[in-house]
mmCIF file of N, CA and C in Angstrom:
data_model
loop_
_atom_site.group_PDB
_atom_site.id
_atom_site.type_symbol
_atom_site.label_atom_id
_atom_site.label_comp_id
_atom_site.label_asym_id
_atom_site.label_seq_id
_atom_site.Cartn_x
_atom_site.Cartn_y
_atom_site.Cartn_z
ATOM 1 N N MET A 1 15.224 48.466 -82.030
ATOM 2 C CA MET A 1 15.698 47.278 -81.336
ATOM 3 C C MET A 1 15.679 47.566 -79.831
ATOM 4 N N SER A 2 15.198 46.640 -79.061
ATOM 5 C CA SER A 2 15.124 46.842 -77.619
ATOM 6 C C SER A 2 16.499 46.720 -76.981
ATOM 7 N N ASP A 3 16.589 47.115 -75.716
ATOM 8 C CA ASP A 3 17.867 46.983 -75.014
ATOM 9 C C ASP A 3 18.117 45.545 -74.561
ATOM 10 N N ALA A 4 17.194 44.626 -74.883
ATOM 11 C CA ALA A 4 17.410 43.210 -74.573
ATOM 12 C C ALA A 4 18.486 42.612 -75.469
ATOM 13 N N PHE A 5 18.680 43.234 -76.650
ATOM 14 C CA PHE A 5 19.696 42.756 -77.581
ATOM 15 C C PHE A 5 20.524 43.944 -78.041
ATOM 16 N N THR A 6 21.843 43.854 -77.869
ATOM 17 C CA THR A 6 22.756 44.916 -78.286
ATOM 18 C C THR A 6 23.954 44.275 -78.957
ATOM 19 N N THR A 7 24.447 44.905 -80.002
ATOM 20 C CA THR A 7 25.590 44.358 -80.718
ATOM 21 C C THR A 7 26.589 45.448 -81.053
ATOM 22 N N ARG A 8 27.839 45.047 -81.167
ATOM 23 C CA ARG A 8 28.929 45.954 -81.534
ATOM 24 C C ARG A 8 29.957 45.162 -82.321
ATOM 25 N N VAL A 9 30.615 45.829 -83.269
ATOM 26 C CA VAL A 9 31.665 45.189 -84.054
ATOM 27 C C VAL A 9 33.004 45.805 -83.667
ATOM 28 N N LEU A 10 33.943 44.930 -83.299
ATOM 29 C CA LEU A 10 35.308 45.348 -82.984
ATOM 30 C C LEU A 10 36.173 45.200 -84.228
ATOM 31 N N ASP A 11 37.072 46.137 -84.437
ATOM 32 C CA ASP A 11 38.113 45.999 -85.450
ATOM 33 C C ASP A 11 39.376 45.556 -84.730
ATOM 34 N N VAL A 12 39.911 44.408 -85.107
ATOM 35 C CA VAL A 12 41.073 43.836 -84.431
ATOM 36 C C VAL A 12 42.222 43.715 -85.429
ATOM 37 N N ALA A 13 43.322 44.400 -85.148
ATOM 38 C CA ALA A 13 44.515 44.299 -85.989
ATOM 39 C C ALA A 13 45.287 43.048 -85.582
ATOM 40 N N THR A 14 45.437 42.118 -86.519
ATOM 41 C CA THR A 14 46.161 40.882 -86.230
ATOM 42 C C THR A 14 47.534 40.863 -86.883
ATOM 43 N N GLY A 15 47.787 41.764 -87.819
ATOM 44 C CA GLY A 15 49.098 41.846 -88.445
ATOM 45 C C GLY A 15 49.358 40.707 -89.407
ATOM 46 N N SER A 16 50.620 40.452 -89.666
ATOM 47 C CA SER A 16 51.000 39.447 -90.665
ATOM 48 C C SER A 16 51.627 38.208 -90.032
ATOM 49 N N THR A 17 51.348 37.977 -88.753
ATOM 50 C CA THR A 17 51.828 36.771 -88.080
ATOM 51 C C THR A 17 50.637 36.011 -87.500
ATOM 52 N N GLU A 18 50.821 34.746 -87.242
ATOM 53 C CA GLU A 18 49.784 33.953 -86.586
ATOM 54 C C GLU A 18 49.641 34.453 -85.163
ATOM 55 N N ARG A 19 48.395 34.634 -84.720
ATOM 56 C CA ARG A 19 48.201 35.245 -83.413
ATOM 57 C C ARG A 19 47.014 34.669 -82.672
ATOM 58 N N VAL A 20 47.129 34.720 -81.363
ATOM 59 C CA VAL A 20 46.008 34.519 -80.466
ATOM 60 C C VAL A 20 45.844 35.857 -79.755
ATOM 61 N N VAL A 21 44.703 36.515 -79.967
ATOM 62 C CA VAL A 21 44.461 37.850 -79.433
ATOM 63 C C VAL A 21 43.426 37.753 -78.322
ATOM 64 N N ASP A 22 43.785 38.181 -77.131
ATOM 65 C CA ASP A 22 42.879 38.143 -75.989
ATOM 66 C C ASP A 22 41.847 39.263 -76.133
ATOM 67 N N LEU A 23 40.577 38.903 -76.191
ATOM 68 C CA LEU A 23 39.473 39.851 -76.336
ATOM 69 C C LEU A 23 38.680 40.038 -75.043
ATOM 70 N N THR A 24 39.141 39.449 -73.959
ATOM 71 C CA THR A 24 38.367 39.447 -72.719
ATOM 72 C C THR A 24 38.047 40.855 -72.246
ATOM 73 N N ARG A 25 39.013 41.743 -72.237
ATOM 74 C CA ARG A 25 38.757 43.121 -71.783
ATOM 75 C C ARG A 25 37.764 43.838 -72.687
ATOM 76 N N ASP A 26 37.859 43.588 -73.998
ATOM 77 C CA ASP A 26 36.888 44.184 -74.925
ATOM 78 C C ASP A 26 35.480 43.682 -74.622
ATOM 79 N N CYS A 27 35.365 42.379 -74.336
ATOM 80 C CA CYS A 27 34.064 41.801 -73.990
ATOM 81 C C CYS A 27 33.537 42.404 -72.696
ATOM 82 N N GLU A 28 34.396 42.519 -71.699
ATOM 83 C CA GLU A 28 33.980 43.085 -70.415
ATOM 84 C C GLU A 28 33.572 44.551 -70.561
ATOM 85 N N ALA A 29 34.306 45.316 -71.365
ATOM 86 C CA ALA A 29 33.963 46.727 -71.583
ATOM 87 C C ALA A 29 32.602 46.840 -72.271
ATOM 88 N N PHE A 30 32.371 46.000 -73.266
ATOM 89 C CA PHE A 30 31.086 45.988 -73.962
ATOM 90 C C PHE A 30 29.957 45.684 -72.987
ATOM 91 N N LEU A 31 30.140 44.671 -72.147
ATOM 92 C CA LEU A 31 29.108 44.312 -71.176
ATOM 93 C C LEU A 31 28.920 45.411 -70.142
ATOM 94 N N GLY A 32 30.000 46.082 -69.753
ATOM 95 C CA GLY A 32 29.888 47.189 -68.807
ATOM 96 C C GLY A 32 28.999 48.297 -69.335
ATOM 97 N N GLU A 33 28.991 48.483 -70.648
ATOM 98 C CA GLU A 33 28.172 49.526 -71.268
ATOM 99 C C GLU A 33 26.753 49.057 -71.590
ATOM 100 N N THR A 34 26.565 47.753 -71.781
ATOM 101 C CA THR A 34 25.275 47.285 -72.297
ATOM 102 C C THR A 34 24.487 46.374 -71.356
ATOM 103 N N ALA A 35 25.158 45.624 -70.517
ATOM 104 C CA ALA A 35 24.447 44.624 -69.709
ATOM 105 C C ALA A 35 23.816 45.218 -68.459
ATOM 106 N N ALA A 36 24.376 46.296 -67.933
ATOM 107 C CA ALA A 36 23.793 47.012 -66.785
ATOM 108 C C ALA A 36 23.364 46.086 -65.647
ATOM 109 N N GLY A 37 24.249 45.171 -65.257
ATOM 110 C CA GLY A 37 23.965 44.292 -64.125
ATOM 111 C C GLY A 37 23.006 43.161 -64.419
ATOM 112 N N ARG A 38 22.622 42.987 -65.667
ATOM 113 C CA ARG A 38 21.644 41.949 -66.021
ATOM 114 C C ARG A 38 22.320 40.614 -66.320
ATOM 115 N N ASP A 39 21.525 39.574 -66.264
ATOM 116 C CA ASP A 39 21.949 38.257 -66.719
ATOM 117 C C ASP A 39 21.589 38.112 -68.190
ATOM 118 N N GLY A 40 22.313 37.234 -68.876
ATOM 119 C CA GLY A 40 22.016 36.984 -70.279
ATOM 120 C C GLY A 40 23.110 36.163 -70.920
ATOM 121 N N LEU A 41 23.274 36.376 -72.216
ATOM 122 C CA LEU A 41 24.275 35.651 -72.998
ATOM 123 C C LEU A 41 25.085 36.630 -73.835
ATOM 124 N N LEU A 42 26.385 36.368 -73.922
ATOM 125 C CA LEU A 42 27.257 37.107 -74.829
ATOM 126 C C LEU A 42 27.667 36.157 -75.931
ATOM 127 N N ASN A 43 27.393 36.551 -77.166
ATOM 128 C CA ASN A 43 27.857 35.792 -78.318
ATOM 129 C C ASN A 43 29.006 36.553 -78.940
ATOM 130 N N ILE A 44 30.096 35.853 -79.223
ATOM 131 C CA ILE A 44 31.263 36.415 -79.891
ATOM 132 C C ILE A 44 31.361 35.681 -81.223
ATOM 133 N N TYR A 45 31.426 36.437 -82.316
ATOM 134 C CA TYR A 45 31.419 35.834 -83.648
ATOM 135 C C TYR A 45 32.424 36.555 -84.533
ATOM 136 N N VAL A 46 33.238 35.794 -85.234
ATOM 137 C CA VAL A 46 34.185 36.351 -86.194
ATOM 138 C C VAL A 46 33.728 35.933 -87.602
ATOM 139 N N PRO A 47 33.268 36.903 -88.421
ATOM 140 C CA PRO A 47 32.716 36.570 -89.736
ATOM 141 C C PRO A 47 33.801 36.420 -90.807
ATOM 142 N N HIS A 48 34.709 35.502 -90.572
ATOM 143 C CA HIS A 48 35.797 35.255 -91.507
ATOM 144 C C HIS A 48 35.947 33.749 -91.683
ATOM 145 N N ALA A 49 36.351 33.330 -92.865
ATOM 146 C CA ALA A 49 36.485 31.904 -93.184
ATOM 147 C C ALA A 49 37.799 31.317 -92.688
ATOM 148 N N THR A 50 38.643 32.138 -92.056
ATOM 149 C CA THR A 50 39.977 31.660 -91.670
ATOM 150 C C THR A 50 40.368 32.091 -90.260
ATOM 151 N N ALA A 51 39.394 32.226 -89.358
ATOM 152 C CA ALA A 51 39.692 32.609 -87.971
ATOM 153 C C ALA A 51 38.670 31.961 -87.056
ATOM 154 N N GLY A 52 38.987 31.912 -85.780
ATOM 155 C CA GLY A 52 38.077 31.298 -84.830
ATOM 156 C C GLY A 52 38.128 31.970 -83.472
ATOM 157 N N ILE A 53 37.238 31.536 -82.597
ATOM 158 C CA ILE A 53 37.148 32.038 -81.227
ATOM 159 C C ILE A 53 37.414 30.866 -80.282
ATOM 160 N N ALA A 54 38.328 31.065 -79.340
ATOM 161 C CA ALA A 54 38.655 30.026 -78.360
ATOM 162 C C ALA A 54 38.540 30.596 -76.952
ATOM 163 N N ILE A 55 38.145 29.754 -76.029
ATOM 164 C CA ILE A 55 38.122 30.103 -74.612
ATOM 165 C C ILE A 55 39.268 29.320 -73.986
ATOM 166 N N ILE A 56 40.372 30.013 -73.684
ATOM 167 C CA ILE A 56 41.572 29.352 -73.170
ATOM 168 C C ILE A 56 42.242 30.235 -72.131
ATOM 169 N N GLU A 57 43.190 29.663 -71.437
ATOM 170 C CA GLU A 57 44.074 30.419 -70.552
ATOM 171 C C GLU A 57 45.118 31.121 -71.424
ATOM 172 N N THR A 58 45.433 32.356 -71.088
ATOM 173 C CA THR A 58 46.470 33.087 -71.829
ATOM 174 C C THR A 58 47.554 33.548 -70.860
ATOM 175 N N GLY A 59 48.685 33.938 -71.417
ATOM 176 C CA GLY A 59 49.758 34.514 -70.612
ATOM 177 C C GLY A 59 50.683 33.508 -69.958
ATOM 178 N N SER A 60 50.345 32.232 -70.001
ATOM 179 C CA SER A 60 51.200 31.218 -69.375
ATOM 180 C C SER A 60 51.796 30.280 -70.415
ATOM 181 N N GLY A 61 51.679 30.663 -71.690
ATOM 182 C CA GLY A 61 52.192 29.827 -72.758
ATOM 183 C C GLY A 61 51.127 29.042 -73.490
ATOM 184 N N SER A 62 49.905 29.025 -72.958
ATOM 185 C CA SER A 62 48.842 28.244 -73.599
ATOM 186 C C SER A 62 48.509 28.767 -74.986
ATOM 187 N N ASP A 63 48.607 30.083 -75.192
ATOM 188 C CA ASP A 63 48.314 30.623 -76.515
ATOM 189 C C ASP A 63 49.353 30.135 -77.524
ATOM 190 N N ASP A 64 50.632 30.112 -77.138
ATOM 191 C CA ASP A 64 51.669 29.559 -78.021
ATOM 192 C C ASP A 64 51.492 28.057 -78.210
ATOM 193 N N ASP A 65 51.078 27.356 -77.138
ATOM 194 C CA ASP A 65 50.815 25.919 -77.249
ATOM 195 C C ASP A 65 49.670 25.652 -78.231
ATOM 196 N N LEU A 66 48.640 26.495 -78.199
ATOM 197 C CA LEU A 66 47.535 26.332 -79.137
ATOM 198 C C LEU A 66 48.027 26.491 -80.573
ATOM 199 N N LEU A 67 48.830 27.516 -80.841
ATOM 200 C CA LEU A 67 49.361 27.699 -82.199
ATOM 201 C C LEU A 67 50.238 26.519 -82.611
ATOM 202 N N ALA A 68 51.043 25.994 -81.677
ATOM 203 C CA ALA A 68 51.886 24.828 -81.978
ATOM 204 C C ALA A 68 51.025 23.600 -82.285
ATOM 205 N N ALA A 69 49.947 23.406 -81.520
ATOM 206 C CA ALA A 69 49.046 22.269 -81.762
ATOM 207 C C ALA A 69 48.373 22.410 -83.126
ATOM 208 N N LEU A 70 47.987 23.631 -83.479
ATOM 209 C CA LEU A 70 47.367 23.849 -84.782
ATOM 210 C C LEU A 70 48.355 23.583 -85.911
ATOM 211 N N HIS A 71 49.639 23.930 -85.689
ATOM 212 C CA HIS A 71 50.670 23.612 -86.692
ATOM 213 C C HIS A 71 50.808 22.101 -86.875
ATOM 214 N N ALA A 72 50.722 21.359 -85.770
ATOM 215 C CA ALA A 72 50.833 19.896 -85.861
ATOM 216 C C ALA A 72 49.621 19.306 -86.586
ATOM 217 N N LEU A 73 48.424 19.817 -86.286
ATOM 218 C CA LEU A 73 47.202 19.323 -86.915
ATOM 219 C C LEU A 73 47.022 19.821 -88.342
ATOM 220 N N LEU A 74 47.418 21.074 -88.567
ATOM 221 C CA LEU A 74 47.187 21.735 -89.851
ATOM 222 C C LEU A 74 48.499 22.354 -90.351
ATOM 223 N N PRO A 75 49.415 21.549 -90.851
ATOM 224 C CA PRO A 75 50.698 22.092 -91.296
ATOM 225 C C PRO A 75 50.533 23.079 -92.456
ATOM 226 N N ALA A 76 51.358 24.108 -92.454
ATOM 227 C CA ALA A 76 51.334 25.121 -93.517
ATOM 228 C C ALA A 76 52.226 24.651 -94.663
ATOM 229 N N ASP A 77 51.740 23.657 -95.398
ATOM 230 C CA ASP A 77 52.515 23.133 -96.523
ATOM 231 C C ASP A 77 51.613 23.022 -97.750
ATOM 232 N N ASP A 78 52.056 22.294 -98.750
ATOM 233 C CA ASP A 78 51.334 22.265 -100.024
ATOM 234 C C ASP A 78 50.328 21.111 -100.156
ATOM 235 N N ARG A 79 49.931 20.489 -99.061
ATOM 236 C CA ARG A 79 48.989 19.358 -99.127
ATOM 237 C C ARG A 79 47.546 19.784 -99.398
ATOM 238 N N TRP A 80 47.222 21.062 -99.235
ATOM 239 C CA TRP A 80 45.853 21.538 -99.258
ATOM 240 C C TRP A 80 45.355 21.800 -100.680
ATOM 241 N N GLN A 81 44.106 21.448 -100.944
ATOM 242 C CA GLN A 81 43.476 21.698 -102.239
ATOM 243 C C GLN A 81 43.291 23.203 -102.474
ATOM 244 N N HIS A 82 42.943 23.908 -101.422
ATOM 245 C CA HIS A 82 42.741 25.360 -101.499
ATOM 246 C C HIS A 82 44.131 26.003 -101.517
ATOM 247 N N ARG A 83 44.522 26.603 -102.633
ATOM 248 C CA ARG A 83 45.920 26.987 -102.798
ATOM 249 C C ARG A 83 46.197 28.465 -103.017
ATOM 250 N N HIS A 84 45.211 29.341 -103.014
ATOM 251 C CA HIS A 84 45.566 30.750 -103.213
ATOM 252 C C HIS A 84 46.197 31.305 -101.932
ATOM 253 N N GLY A 85 46.829 32.462 -102.038
ATOM 254 C CA GLY A 85 47.429 33.082 -100.853
ATOM 255 C C GLY A 85 48.814 32.539 -100.559
ATOM 256 N N SER A 86 49.272 32.787 -99.343
ATOM 257 C CA SER A 86 50.609 32.357 -98.943
ATOM 258 C C SER A 86 50.675 30.832 -98.866
ATOM 259 N N PRO A 87 51.887 30.257 -98.909
ATOM 260 C CA PRO A 87 52.026 28.788 -98.852
ATOM 261 C C PRO A 87 51.321 28.200 -97.622
ATOM 262 N N GLY A 88 50.527 27.175 -97.850
ATOM 263 C CA GLY A 88 49.808 26.518 -96.768
ATOM 264 C C GLY A 88 48.521 27.195 -96.371
ATOM 265 N N HIS A 89 48.096 28.221 -97.106
ATOM 266 C CA HIS A 89 46.904 28.986 -96.744
ATOM 267 C C HIS A 89 45.644 28.122 -96.690
ATOM 268 N N GLY A 90 45.625 27.029 -97.423
ATOM 269 C CA GLY A 90 44.461 26.151 -97.389
ATOM 270 C C GLY A 90 44.133 25.670 -95.988
ATOM 271 N N ARG A 91 45.143 25.479 -95.173
ATOM 272 C CA ARG A 91 44.893 25.026 -93.796
ATOM 273 C C ARG A 91 44.142 26.076 -92.990
ATOM 274 N N ASP A 92 44.315 27.368 -93.351
ATOM 275 C CA ASP A 92 43.591 28.431 -92.644
ATOM 276 C C ASP A 92 42.088 28.292 -92.842
ATOM 277 N N HIS A 93 41.689 27.744 -93.992
ATOM 278 C CA HIS A 93 40.267 27.561 -94.273
ATOM 279 C C HIS A 93 39.689 26.341 -93.561
ATOM 280 N N VAL A 94 40.544 25.477 -93.052
ATOM 281 C CA VAL A 94 40.100 24.318 -92.270
ATOM 282 C C VAL A 94 40.020 24.675 -90.781
ATOM 283 N N LEU A 95 40.762 25.686 -90.367
ATOM 284 C CA LEU A 95 40.823 26.098 -88.955
ATOM 285 C C LEU A 95 39.454 26.237 -88.289
ATOM 286 N N PRO A 96 38.454 26.905 -88.914
ATOM 287 C CA PRO A 96 37.175 27.077 -88.221
ATOM 288 C C PRO A 96 36.434 25.775 -87.905
ATOM 289 N N ALA A 97 36.822 24.666 -88.541
ATOM 290 C CA ALA A 97 36.226 23.375 -88.187
ATOM 291 C C ALA A 97 36.778 22.873 -86.857
ATOM 292 N N ILE A 98 37.949 23.372 -86.466
ATOM 293 C CA ILE A 98 38.597 22.956 -85.220
ATOM 294 C C ILE A 98 38.446 24.026 -84.135
ATOM 295 N N VAL A 99 38.648 25.272 -84.511
ATOM 296 C CA VAL A 99 38.432 26.420 -83.623
ATOM 297 C C VAL A 99 37.258 27.184 -84.232
ATOM 298 N N PRO A 100 36.045 26.981 -83.729
ATOM 299 C CA PRO A 100 34.860 27.543 -84.383
ATOM 300 C C PRO A 100 34.863 29.074 -84.393
ATOM 301 N N PRO A 101 34.126 29.661 -85.323
ATOM 302 C CA PRO A 101 34.118 31.117 -85.439
ATOM 303 C C PRO A 101 33.192 31.809 -84.446
ATOM 304 N N HIS A 102 32.776 31.103 -83.412
ATOM 305 C CA HIS A 102 31.830 31.694 -82.459
ATOM 306 C C HIS A 102 31.964 31.048 -81.079
ATOM 307 N N ALA A 103 31.473 31.771 -80.093
ATOM 308 C CA ALA A 103 31.327 31.233 -78.733
ATOM 309 C C ALA A 103 30.179 31.982 -78.080
ATOM 310 N N THR A 104 29.436 31.308 -77.237
ATOM 311 C CA THR A 104 28.366 31.939 -76.473
ATOM 312 C C THR A 104 28.651 31.673 -74.999
ATOM 313 N N LEU A 105 28.682 32.759 -74.217
ATOM 314 C CA LEU A 105 29.066 32.674 -72.809
ATOM 315 C C LEU A 105 27.981 33.252 -71.915
ATOM 316 N N PRO A 106 27.860 32.725 -70.693
ATOM 317 C CA PRO A 106 26.892 33.296 -69.763
ATOM 318 C C PRO A 106 27.358 34.656 -69.250
ATOM 319 N N VAL A 107 26.387 35.529 -69.045
ATOM 320 C CA VAL A 107 26.622 36.823 -68.413
ATOM 321 C C VAL A 107 25.802 36.814 -67.129
ATOM 322 N N LEU A 108 26.471 37.024 -66.011
ATOM 323 C CA LEU A 108 25.828 36.967 -64.697
ATOM 324 C C LEU A 108 26.013 38.305 -64.001
ATOM 325 N N GLY A 109 24.912 38.990 -63.744
ATOM 326 C CA GLY A 109 24.996 40.296 -63.099
ATOM 327 C C GLY A 109 25.818 41.293 -63.909
ATOM 328 N N GLY A 110 25.760 41.177 -65.222
ATOM 329 C CA GLY A 110 26.478 42.098 -66.091
ATOM 330 C C GLY A 110 27.933 41.754 -66.340
ATOM 331 N N ARG A 111 28.387 40.624 -65.819
ATOM 332 C CA ARG A 111 29.800 40.235 -65.968
ATOM 333 C C ARG A 111 29.910 38.876 -66.656
ATOM 334 N N LEU A 112 31.010 38.698 -67.383
ATOM 335 C CA LEU A 112 31.260 37.414 -68.033
ATOM 336 C C LEU A 112 31.350 36.295 -67.005
ATOM 337 N N GLY A 113 30.711 35.186 -67.307
ATOM 338 C CA GLY A 113 30.752 34.031 -66.423
ATOM 339 C C GLY A 113 31.897 33.099 -66.782
ATOM 340 N N LEU A 114 33.117 33.638 -66.827
ATOM 341 C CA LEU A 114 34.301 32.829 -67.146
ATOM 342 C C LEU A 114 34.886 32.201 -65.885
ATOM 343 N N GLY A 115 35.596 31.090 -66.072
ATOM 344 C CA GLY A 115 36.347 30.495 -64.980
ATOM 345 C C GLY A 115 37.589 31.325 -64.684
ATOM 346 N N THR A 116 38.256 31.013 -63.591
ATOM 347 C CA THR A 116 39.396 31.799 -63.109
ATOM 348 C C THR A 116 40.453 32.047 -64.173
ATOM 349 N N TRP A 117 40.806 31.055 -64.939
ATOM 350 C CA TRP A 117 41.913 31.193 -65.878
ATOM 351 C C TRP A 117 41.448 31.310 -67.328
ATOM 352 N N GLN A 118 40.174 31.428 -67.558
ATOM 353 C CA GLN A 118 39.659 31.471 -68.923
ATOM 354 C C GLN A 118 39.686 32.880 -69.510
ATOM 355 N N SER A 119 40.015 32.956 -70.802
ATOM 356 C CA SER A 119 39.979 34.203 -71.564
ATOM 357 C C SER A 119 39.289 33.938 -72.887
ATOM 358 N N VAL A 120 38.695 34.983 -73.444
ATOM 359 C CA VAL A 120 38.068 34.924 -74.763
ATOM 360 C C VAL A 120 39.120 35.366 -75.776
ATOM 361 N N CYS A 121 39.411 34.517 -76.760
ATOM 362 C CA CYS A 121 40.502 34.810 -77.692
ATOM 363 C C CYS A 121 40.095 34.630 -79.147
ATOM 364 N N LEU A 122 40.602 35.531 -79.973
ATOM 365 C CA LEU A 122 40.536 35.396 -81.420
ATOM 366 C C LEU A 122 41.763 34.605 -81.844
ATOM 367 N N VAL A 123 41.557 33.550 -82.635
ATOM 368 C CA VAL A 123 42.657 32.732 -83.142
ATOM 369 C C VAL A 123 42.738 32.972 -84.643
ATOM 370 N N ASP A 124 43.887 33.488 -85.083
ATOM 371 C CA ASP A 124 44.052 33.852 -86.487
ATOM 372 C C ASP A 124 45.385 33.319 -86.995
ATOM 373 N N THR A 125 45.332 32.319 -87.865
ATOM 374 C CA THR A 125 46.558 31.769 -88.464
ATOM 375 C C THR A 125 46.800 32.303 -89.867
ATOM 376 N N ASN A 126 45.881 33.123 -90.360
ATOM 377 C CA ASN A 126 45.957 33.642 -91.723
ATOM 378 C C ASN A 126 46.852 34.874 -91.775
ATOM 379 N N ARG A 127 48.058 34.706 -92.285
ATOM 380 C CA ARG A 127 49.016 35.814 -92.362
ATOM 381 C C ARG A 127 48.671 36.789 -93.476
ATOM 382 N N ASP A 128 47.732 36.416 -94.350
ATOM 383 C CA ASP A 128 47.366 37.263 -95.486
ATOM 384 C C ASP A 128 46.303 38.304 -95.141
ATOM 385 N N ASN A 129 45.701 38.222 -93.968
ATOM 386 C CA ASN A 129 44.627 39.141 -93.593
ATOM 387 C C ASN A 129 45.022 39.864 -92.303
ATOM 388 N N PRO A 130 45.494 41.119 -92.376
ATOM 389 C CA PRO A 130 46.027 41.806 -91.203
ATOM 390 C C PRO A 130 44.993 42.408 -90.257
ATOM 391 N N SER A 131 43.714 42.336 -90.596
ATOM 392 C CA SER A 131 42.698 42.881 -89.693
ATOM 393 C C SER A 131 41.453 42.010 -89.736
ATOM 394 N N ARG A 132 40.756 41.990 -88.608
ATOM 395 C CA ARG A 132 39.560 41.159 -88.454
ATOM 396 C C ARG A 132 38.438 41.973 -87.827
ATOM 397 N N LYS A 133 37.236 41.553 -88.096
ATOM 398 C CA LYS A 133 36.043 42.074 -87.438
ATOM 399 C C LYS A 133 35.584 41.007 -86.458
ATOM 400 N N VAL A 134 35.176 41.431 -85.272
ATOM 401 C CA VAL A 134 34.617 40.525 -84.282
ATOM 402 C C VAL A 134 33.320 41.152 -83.803
ATOM 403 N N ARG A 135 32.223 40.411 -83.923
ATOM 404 C CA ARG A 135 30.921 40.917 -83.498
ATOM 405 C C ARG A 135 30.617 40.409 -82.088
ATOM 406 N N LEU A 136 30.312 41.350 -81.197
ATOM 407 C CA LEU A 136 29.873 41.029 -79.838
ATOM 408 C C LEU A 136 28.382 41.318 -79.767
ATOM 409 N N SER A 137 27.609 40.357 -79.275
ATOM 410 C CA SER A 137 26.163 40.549 -79.150
ATOM 411 C C SER A 137 25.732 40.107 -77.763
ATOM 412 N N PHE A 138 25.030 41.001 -77.059
ATOM 413 C CA PHE A 138 24.494 40.678 -75.738
ATOM 414 C C PHE A 138 22.999 40.513 -75.840
ATOM 415 N N LEU A 139 22.517 39.379 -75.330
ATOM 416 C CA LEU A 139 21.089 39.128 -75.233
ATOM 417 C C LEU A 139 20.758 39.023 -73.764
ATOM 418 N N GLY A 140 20.001 39.992 -73.263
ATOM 419 C CA GLY A 140 19.649 40.039 -71.841
ATOM 420 C C GLY A 140 18.329 39.391 -71.553
#
């Protein structure tokens, strides 16, 4: 495989609570090792049926606001057809339709082309799965 395309898989511990995990530093570290000042695209992908990738502001309450909004849209109750796992787990399988399992971002001069307040985040509402894989792929 040429150096035009490089990929790495991160292991992310999410624990047994609903979480928004900031992956921005992991993305920047990956690009620091692979992009070498080049322009291209970074694809972030979570290969799970119950998690997603969001580009949001973190640290100012927006991550908690996102979880609250998801609770309003996707309540953890018994309305869901998909019923295995913890109560309300069916809503976790609907999450990727709202928070997709991927994002593709510009890389400019080897750095993420994010806005001032933007962060790359893993969104995981599934309390039954304490760890996730996240694939980072750089195409230069």
